[in-house]
């Protein structure tokens, strides 16, 4: 009885201590201070950041597949060099992001395993096929365009390593967006057939790109806490609206039609759009998009094929540490 009372008092003390720490943590966030890896943080903050950053990393890596598909078929040497560089950049983004996620205490192996086991998501957009060269232009223009819109506010995210990684990522995404738009401009100024190809790609990618921003605010389960912790600075719907407002004039300049006949412009300049097909989004998240199975199969194969590289790197690192320890002991 006495021991139980002591235990309860101890638990109460710990509870009070944690509540005080949580209040102090929130005060730091409210004061726009950055949270760093060794700082105290609530378990739920660590968990949601690990979830978001690792899913972001998986998206960058899986995102290499649809464009990688066109490296050998790029129409000119200049286009090929630019596309190759872009796909390599996406790989680099994935690596910074895995490193940022690891600072929260989960190893890269565990993060990757969760993705390969289908437990961790990657962006819905990478489950759509790249059927023509115009899809490569459209990905740069719209997918990277949407990624920038979402990631610029993440440069001010409360978690230091994520915010800092986003600065470089956004600079590179900006180059990607321009190379995509320039492909579209070239196609739209080309033959009728080329322009039709650009329009067809826009028709297929428009709605999936709008889904990249996530579910509507009313059903976004993580938004409230992520906003309170200043991981998110804008809601899913706010960023979607900003993206649409920025993109409509770009489409007009290309002479392309956004595949939403219900679109109208408000007196305040915002473009009102038709209802998004959230059933399609849910289907893609459930693994039933046009390319989900192909993407997972390609990732699993790449992971298996790379096993010997990981083993060799780990063995080399172990030998080097052994040598350094022996030298230090001399
Ligand atoms: C806005 C959101 C994506 C979602 O807001 P949150 O507050 O986190 O969630 P919310 O409560 O609103 O949603 C409920 C559930 O729905 C999930 N879900 C939502 N949307 C999607 C989706 N579209 N796809 C799949 N799942 C989605 C969400 O995870 C959650 O499920 P969970 O509980 O985790 O199982 C946020 O995580 C974020 O900003 N992430 C960082 C940016 C990032 O990851 N960018 C990736 C593109 S990088 C790129 O494109 C660069 C590139 C270009 C070209 C080529 C190659 C590379």
Short mmCIF file of C-alpha atoms and ligand atoms in Angstrom, two decimals:
data_model
loop_
_atom_site.label_atom_id
_atom_site.label_comp_id
_atom_site.label_asym_id
_atom_site.label_seq_id
_atom_site.Cartn_x
_atom_site.Cartn_y
_atom_site.Cartn_z
CA UNK A 1 0.00 0.00 0.00
CA UNK A 2 2.79 2.35 1.08
CA UNK A 3 4.87 1.46 -2.03
CA UNK A 4 1.85 1.98 -4.26
CA UNK A 5 1.27 5.43 -2.74
CA UNK A 6 4.91 6.33 -3.31
CA UNK A 7 4.71 5.12 -6.91
CA UNK A 8 1.57 7.18 -7.52
CA UNK A 9 3.24 10.27 -6.03
CA UNK A 10 6.26 9.67 -8.25
CA UNK A 11 4.06 9.32 -11.35
CA UNK A 12 2.21 12.53 -10.39
CA UNK A 13 5.54 14.34 -10.01
CA UNK A 14 6.67 13.11 -13.40
CA UNK A 15 3.34 14.16 -14.91
CA UNK A 16 3.76 17.67 -13.47
CA UNK A 17 7.35 17.82 -14.67
CA UNK A 18 6.30 16.80 -18.21
CA UNK A 19 3.45 19.34 -18.21
CA UNK A 20 5.93 22.05 -17.22
CA UNK A 21 8.33 20.95 -19.96
CA UNK A 22 5.51 20.90 -22.53
CA UNK A 23 4.47 24.44 -21.54
CA UNK A 24 8.07 25.62 -21.81
CA UNK A 25 8.39 23.89 -25.21
CA UNK A 26 5.23 25.59 -26.52
CA UNK A 27 6.50 28.95 -25.23
CA UNK A 28 9.70 28.46 -27.26
CA UNK A 29 7.66 27.62 -30.36
CA UNK A 30 5.44 30.66 -29.82
CA UNK A 31 8.56 32.82 -29.53
CA UNK A 32 9.70 31.47 -32.96
CA UNK A 33 12.72 29.68 -31.44
CA UNK A 34 14.10 26.73 -33.38
CA UNK A 35 13.95 23.29 -31.79
CA UNK A 36 17.20 21.34 -32.20
CA UNK A 37 17.80 17.56 -31.98
CA UNK A 38 19.11 17.53 -28.39
CA UNK A 39 16.35 19.77 -27.02
CA UNK A 40 13.47 18.31 -25.03
CA UNK A 41 10.39 17.79 -27.20
CA UNK A 42 7.01 16.09 -26.66
CA UNK A 43 6.93 12.50 -27.94
CA UNK A 44 4.08 13.42 -30.31
CA UNK A 45 6.14 16.26 -31.87
CA UNK A 46 9.01 13.83 -32.49
CA UNK A 47 6.59 11.27 -33.93
CA UNK A 48 4.77 13.61 -36.32
CA UNK A 49 8.03 15.12 -37.58
CA UNK A 50 9.57 11.68 -38.11
CA UNK A 51 6.42 10.74 -40.04
CA UNK A 52 6.37 13.86 -42.20
CA UNK A 53 10.12 14.17 -42.87
CA UNK A 54 10.54 10.47 -43.68
CA UNK A 55 7.48 10.49 -45.97
CA UNK A 56 8.91 13.55 -47.64
CA UNK A 57 12.23 11.69 -48.10
CA UNK A 58 10.45 8.63 -49.54
CA UNK A 59 8.61 10.93 -51.97
CA UNK A 60 11.85 12.41 -53.25
CA UNK A 61 13.31 8.94 -53.84
CA UNK A 62 10.18 7.41 -55.42
CA UNK A 63 9.81 10.69 -57.34
CA UNK A 64 12.96 9.82 -59.28
CA UNK A 65 11.17 6.92 -60.99
CA UNK A 66 8.62 8.64 -63.27
CA UNK A 67 11.23 11.05 -64.64
CA UNK A 68 14.09 8.55 -64.62
CA UNK A 69 11.96 6.67 -67.12
CA UNK A 70 12.66 9.44 -69.69
CA UNK A 71 16.41 9.99 -69.27
CA UNK A 72 17.26 7.65 -72.13
CA UNK A 73 14.53 9.16 -74.32
CA UNK A 74 15.10 12.91 -73.79
CA UNK A 75 14.85 14.64 -77.19
CA UNK A 76 18.25 16.43 -77.11
CA UNK A 77 21.57 16.20 -75.30
CA UNK A 78 20.80 19.47 -73.46
CA UNK A 79 17.43 18.11 -72.27
CA UNK A 80 19.06 14.86 -71.22
CA UNK A 81 21.78 16.62 -69.18
CA UNK A 82 19.19 18.82 -67.43
CA UNK A 83 16.88 15.90 -66.66
CA UNK A 84 19.75 13.77 -65.37
CA UNK A 85 20.82 16.62 -63.07
CA UNK A 86 17.25 17.11 -61.86
CA UNK A 87 16.77 13.44 -61.01
CA UNK A 88 20.12 13.44 -59.17
CA UNK A 89 18.97 16.52 -57.23
CA UNK A 90 15.84 14.64 -56.10
CA UNK A 91 18.07 11.85 -54.83
CA UNK A 92 20.13 14.41 -52.90
CA UNK A 93 16.92 15.83 -51.38
CA UNK A 94 15.93 12.38 -50.22
CA UNK A 95 19.32 11.93 -48.56
CA UNK A 96 19.24 15.30 -46.70
CA UNK A 97 15.73 14.48 -45.55
CA UNK A 98 16.64 11.00 -44.29
CA UNK A 99 19.53 12.63 -42.41
CA UNK A 100 17.14 15.24 -40.93
CA UNK A 101 14.69 12.49 -39.90
CA UNK A 102 17.50 10.47 -38.30
CA UNK A 103 18.26 13.38 -35.94
CA UNK A 104 14.91 12.54 -34.31
CA UNK A 105 16.21 9.12 -33.28
CA UNK A 106 15.02 6.63 -35.91
CA UNK A 107 17.63 5.07 -38.18
CA UNK A 108 17.48 5.37 -41.95
CA UNK A 109 17.21 1.57 -42.20
CA UNK A 110 14.05 1.58 -40.07
CA UNK A 111 12.56 4.48 -42.05
CA UNK A 112 13.22 2.79 -45.39
CA UNK A 113 11.96 -0.56 -44.12
CA UNK A 114 8.67 1.08 -43.08
CA UNK A 115 8.25 2.40 -46.64
CA UNK A 116 9.14 -0.90 -48.28
CA UNK A 117 6.70 -2.69 -45.97
CA UNK A 118 3.97 -0.29 -47.13
CA UNK A 119 3.59 1.23 -43.62
CA UNK A 120 4.95 4.69 -44.49
CA UNK A 121 3.49 6.73 -47.32
CA UNK A 122 5.07 8.67 -50.16
CA UNK A 123 3.39 11.38 -52.20
CA UNK A 124 0.34 10.26 -54.15
CA UNK A 125 1.56 12.12 -57.25
CA UNK A 126 4.30 9.61 -58.01
CA UNK A 127 1.76 6.87 -58.67
CA UNK A 128 0.87 8.32 -62.07
CA UNK A 129 2.61 7.34 -65.33
CA UNK A 130 4.81 9.50 -67.58
CA UNK A 131 3.42 8.65 -71.01
CA UNK A 132 5.04 11.31 -73.22
CA UNK A 133 7.89 13.86 -73.13
CA UNK A 134 5.28 16.52 -72.25
CA UNK A 135 4.78 14.73 -68.93
CA UNK A 136 8.37 15.60 -68.03
CA UNK A 137 7.64 19.28 -68.73
CA UNK A 138 4.43 19.06 -66.72
CA UNK A 139 6.11 17.41 -63.74
CA UNK A 140 8.73 20.18 -63.58
CA UNK A 141 6.15 22.93 -64.06
CA UNK A 142 3.37 21.62 -61.83
CA UNK A 143 4.76 18.94 -59.48
CA UNK A 144 7.88 20.92 -58.62
CA UNK A 145 5.74 24.08 -58.61
CA UNK A 146 3.41 22.52 -56.03
CA UNK A 147 6.38 21.19 -54.05
CA UNK A 148 7.87 24.72 -53.86
CA UNK A 149 4.56 26.21 -52.72
CA UNK A 150 4.40 23.63 -49.93
CA UNK A 151 8.10 23.75 -49.02
CA UNK A 152 8.83 27.49 -48.90
CA UNK A 153 6.87 27.78 -45.61
CA UNK A 154 8.70 24.66 -44.34
CA UNK A 155 11.94 26.74 -44.44
CA UNK A 156 10.41 28.43 -41.34
CA UNK A 157 9.34 25.17 -39.72
CA UNK A 158 10.06 24.99 -35.97
CA UNK A 159 12.42 22.01 -36.28
CA UNK A 160 15.91 23.29 -37.18
CA UNK A 161 17.32 20.40 -39.28
CA UNK A 162 14.16 20.18 -41.42
CA UNK A 163 13.93 23.95 -41.92
CA UNK A 164 17.59 24.20 -42.94
CA UNK A 165 17.34 21.26 -45.37
CA UNK A 166 14.36 22.96 -47.01
CA UNK A 167 16.35 26.08 -47.94
CA UNK A 168 18.65 24.26 -50.33
CA UNK A 169 15.87 21.93 -51.53
CA UNK A 170 13.69 24.92 -52.48
CA UNK A 171 16.51 26.57 -54.45
CA UNK A 172 16.95 23.39 -56.48
CA UNK A 173 13.19 22.88 -56.93
CA UNK A 174 13.03 26.38 -58.34
CA UNK A 175 15.48 25.40 -61.09
CA UNK A 176 13.42 22.25 -61.71
CA UNK A 177 10.23 24.25 -62.05
CA UNK A 178 11.82 26.53 -64.64
CA UNK A 179 13.25 23.69 -66.70
CA UNK A 180 9.77 22.11 -66.76
CA UNK A 181 8.07 25.34 -67.75
CA UNK A 182 10.63 25.88 -70.49
CA UNK A 183 9.89 22.41 -71.91
CA UNK A 184 6.19 23.32 -71.93
CA UNK A 185 6.89 26.66 -73.59
CA UNK A 186 8.92 24.96 -76.33
CA UNK A 187 6.15 22.40 -76.95
CA UNK A 188 3.44 25.07 -76.96
CA UNK A 189 5.36 27.14 -79.51
CA UNK A 190 6.00 24.06 -81.64
CA UNK A 191 3.77 22.09 -84.00
CA UNK A 192 0.04 21.49 -83.41
CA UNK A 193 0.91 17.95 -82.43
CA UNK A 194 3.41 19.14 -79.81
CA UNK A 195 0.92 21.60 -78.36
CA UNK A 196 -1.74 18.87 -78.21
CA UNK A 197 0.76 16.69 -76.34
CA UNK A 198 1.31 19.50 -73.80
CA UNK A 199 -2.45 19.95 -73.35
CA UNK A 200 -2.95 16.21 -72.89
CA UNK A 201 -0.26 16.09 -70.19
CA UNK A 202 -1.85 19.05 -68.38
CA UNK A 203 -5.24 17.33 -68.57
CA UNK A 204 -3.87 14.19 -66.92
CA UNK A 205 -1.72 15.84 -64.23
CA UNK A 206 -3.86 18.79 -63.10
CA UNK A 207 -6.15 17.05 -60.64
CA UNK A 208 -3.52 14.69 -59.15
CA UNK A 209 -1.26 17.74 -58.59
CA UNK A 210 -4.02 19.50 -56.62
CA UNK A 211 -4.22 16.37 -54.43
CA UNK A 212 -0.52 16.72 -53.52
CA UNK A 213 -1.48 19.36 -50.94
CA UNK A 214 -3.33 16.73 -48.92
CA UNK A 215 -6.96 16.28 -47.89
CA UNK A 216 -9.28 19.27 -47.36
CA UNK A 217 -8.68 21.13 -44.08
CA UNK A 218 -11.86 19.73 -42.55
CA UNK A 219 -10.54 16.17 -42.80
CA UNK A 220 -6.80 16.82 -42.33
CA UNK A 221 -6.06 14.87 -39.16
CA UNK A 222 -2.59 16.29 -38.40
CA UNK A 223 -3.15 19.96 -39.28
CA UNK A 224 -4.22 21.27 -35.87
CA UNK A 225 -1.23 19.97 -33.94
CA UNK A 226 1.24 20.66 -36.77
CA UNK A 227 -0.01 24.27 -36.93
CA UNK A 228 0.22 24.67 -33.15
CA UNK A 229 3.82 23.45 -33.32
CA UNK A 230 4.61 25.65 -36.34
CA UNK A 231 5.54 22.71 -38.51
CA UNK A 232 2.75 23.88 -40.81
CA UNK A 233 2.41 27.61 -41.46
CA UNK A 234 -0.47 27.35 -43.96
CA UNK A 235 -3.28 24.85 -44.22
CA UNK A 236 -3.61 22.31 -47.06
CA UNK A 237 -6.46 24.31 -48.67
CA UNK A 238 -4.61 27.63 -48.33
CA UNK A 239 -1.55 26.28 -50.13
CA UNK A 240 -3.72 24.63 -52.80
CA UNK A 241 -5.43 27.98 -53.44
CA UNK A 242 -2.10 29.86 -53.60
CA UNK A 243 -0.82 27.29 -56.10
CA UNK A 244 -3.90 27.57 -58.32
CA UNK A 245 -3.79 31.38 -58.28
CA UNK A 246 -0.12 31.32 -59.30
CA UNK A 247 -0.57 28.65 -61.98
CA UNK A 248 -3.59 29.90 -63.93
CA UNK A 249 -1.70 32.87 -65.50
CA UNK A 250 1.19 30.54 -66.37
CA UNK A 251 -1.21 28.22 -68.23
CA UNK A 252 -2.74 31.22 -69.98
CA UNK A 253 0.70 32.37 -71.11
CA UNK A 254 1.34 28.91 -72.56
CA UNK A 255 -2.03 29.03 -74.30
CA UNK A 256 -3.19 25.89 -72.49
CA UNK A 257 -6.60 25.26 -70.93
CA UNK A 258 -6.88 24.08 -67.33
CA UNK A 259 -9.16 21.02 -67.43
CA UNK A 260 -11.74 22.55 -65.08
CA UNK A 261 -14.56 24.19 -67.01
CA UNK A 262 -16.16 25.28 -63.71
CA UNK A 263 -13.28 27.60 -62.85
CA UNK A 264 -14.16 31.26 -62.17
CA UNK A 265 -12.22 34.21 -60.81
CA UNK A 266 -13.55 36.05 -57.74
CA UNK A 267 -13.60 39.81 -57.42
CA UNK A 268 -10.63 39.40 -55.04
CA UNK A 269 -8.63 37.68 -57.80
CA UNK A 270 -8.76 34.11 -56.43
CA UNK A 271 -9.63 31.29 -58.82
CA UNK A 272 -12.52 29.12 -57.59
CA UNK A 273 -12.17 25.52 -58.70
CA UNK A 274 -14.48 22.53 -58.95
CA UNK A 275 -14.72 19.74 -56.38
CA UNK A 276 -11.66 17.47 -56.27
CA UNK A 277 -12.33 13.73 -56.60
CA UNK A 278 -11.21 12.66 -53.12
CA UNK A 279 -12.25 9.07 -53.84
CA UNK A 280 -9.41 8.88 -56.36
CA UNK A 281 -6.98 10.29 -53.75
CA UNK A 282 -8.08 7.68 -51.19
CA UNK A 283 -7.72 4.92 -53.77
CA UNK A 284 -4.16 6.03 -54.61
CA UNK A 285 -3.27 6.17 -50.90
CA UNK A 286 -4.72 2.69 -50.47
CA UNK A 287 -2.26 1.39 -53.08
CA UNK A 288 -4.66 1.31 -56.03
CA UNK A 289 -3.30 4.15 -58.17
CA UNK A 290 -2.18 3.48 -61.76
CA UNK A 291 1.47 2.83 -60.80
CA UNK A 292 1.56 2.00 -57.05
CA UNK A 293 2.55 -1.62 -57.61
CA UNK A 294 5.23 -0.73 -60.18
CA UNK A 295 6.74 1.94 -57.94
CA UNK A 296 6.92 -0.35 -54.91
CA UNK A 297 8.36 -3.18 -57.02
CA UNK A 298 11.02 -0.83 -58.45
CA UNK A 299 11.95 0.46 -54.96
CA UNK A 300 12.17 -3.09 -53.53
CA UNK A 301 14.32 -4.25 -56.45
CA UNK A 302 16.65 -1.22 -56.11
CA UNK A 303 16.93 -1.88 -52.37
CA UNK A 304 17.75 -5.56 -52.89
CA UNK A 305 20.19 -4.83 -55.72
CA UNK A 306 21.95 -2.27 -53.51
CA UNK A 307 22.44 -4.66 -50.57
CA UNK A 308 26.07 -5.38 -51.50
CA UNK A 309 26.86 -1.64 -51.64
CA UNK A 310 25.45 -1.10 -48.13
CA UNK A 311 27.37 -4.13 -46.83
CA UNK A 312 30.63 -2.95 -48.44
CA UNK A 313 30.17 0.60 -47.04
CA UNK A 314 29.41 -0.72 -43.54
CA UNK A 315 32.42 -3.07 -43.66
CA UNK A 316 34.71 -0.25 -44.85
CA UNK A 317 33.42 2.07 -42.09
CA UNK A 318 33.99 -0.63 -39.45
CA UNK A 319 37.58 -1.23 -40.68
CA UNK A 320 38.30 2.50 -40.68
CA UNK A 321 37.00 2.90 -37.12
CA UNK A 322 39.10 -0.09 -36.03
CA UNK A 323 42.21 1.45 -37.63
CA UNK A 324 41.55 4.86 -36.05
CA UNK A 325 41.00 3.27 -32.61
CA UNK A 326 44.25 1.29 -32.96
CA UNK A 327 46.17 4.44 -34.03
CA UNK A 328 44.72 6.41 -31.11
CA UNK A 329 45.84 3.68 -28.68
CA UNK A 330 49.48 3.72 -29.97
C1 LIG B 1 0.83 18.62 -46.69
C2 LIG B 1 1.31 17.24 -46.29
C3 LIG B 1 1.71 16.45 -47.55
C4 LIG B 1 0.16 16.50 -45.58
O1 LIG B 1 -0.16 17.15 -44.37
P1 LIG B 1 -0.13 16.37 -42.97
O2 LIG B 1 -0.52 17.35 -41.92
O3 LIG B 1 1.14 15.64 -42.83
O4 LIG B 1 -1.29 15.26 -43.16
P2 LIG B 1 -2.87 15.44 -43.25
O5 LIG B 1 -3.45 15.27 -41.88
O6 LIG B 1 -3.25 16.66 -43.99
O7 LIG B 1 -3.22 14.18 -44.16
C5 LIG B 1 -3.75 12.94 -43.64
C6 LIG B 1 -3.00 11.72 -44.18
O8 LIG B 1 -2.89 11.79 -45.59
C7 LIG B 1 -1.53 11.71 -45.96
N1 LIG B 1 -1.32 12.55 -47.13
C8 LIG B 1 -1.70 13.83 -47.27
N2 LIG B 1 -1.40 14.24 -48.52
C9 LIG B 1 -0.82 13.20 -49.15
C10 LIG B 1 -0.33 13.01 -50.45
N3 LIG B 1 -0.38 13.96 -51.39
N4 LIG B 1 0.17 11.80 -50.77
C11 LIG B 1 0.23 10.80 -49.87
N5 LIG B 1 -0.24 10.93 -48.61
C12 LIG B 1 -0.76 12.12 -48.27
C13 LIG B 1 -0.76 12.20 -44.75
O9 LIG B 1 0.58 11.76 -44.78
C14 LIG B 1 -1.58 11.60 -43.65
O10 LIG B 1 -1.34 10.19 -43.54
P3 LIG B 1 -0.42 9.55 -42.34
O11 LIG B 1 -1.09 9.89 -41.05
O12 LIG B 1 0.94 10.20 -42.45
O13 LIG B 1 -0.37 8.08 -42.63
C15 LIG B 1 2.53 17.35 -45.31
O14 LIG B 1 2.87 16.07 -44.82
C16 LIG B 1 3.74 17.99 -45.89
O15 LIG B 1 3.79 19.20 -46.05
N6 LIG B 1 4.78 17.18 -46.19
C17 LIG B 1 6.05 17.66 -46.67
C18 LIG B 1 6.08 17.82 -48.15
C19 LIG B 1 6.09 16.50 -48.90
O16 LIG B 1 6.09 15.43 -48.33
N7 LIG B 1 6.16 16.59 -50.23
C20 LIG B 1 6.18 15.41 -51.06
C21 LIG B 1 6.38 15.78 -52.47
S1 LIG B 1 8.08 16.20 -52.71
C22 LIG B 1 8.19 16.57 -54.35
O17 LIG B 1 7.20 16.56 -54.97
C23 LIG B 1 9.54 16.88 -54.92
C24 LIG B 1 9.70 16.20 -56.22
C25 LIG B 1 9.22 16.78 -57.38
C26 LIG B 1 9.38 16.14 -58.60
C27 LIG B 1 10.03 14.95 -58.68
C28 LIG B 1 10.53 14.36 -57.52
C29 LIG B 1 10.37 14.99 -56.28
#
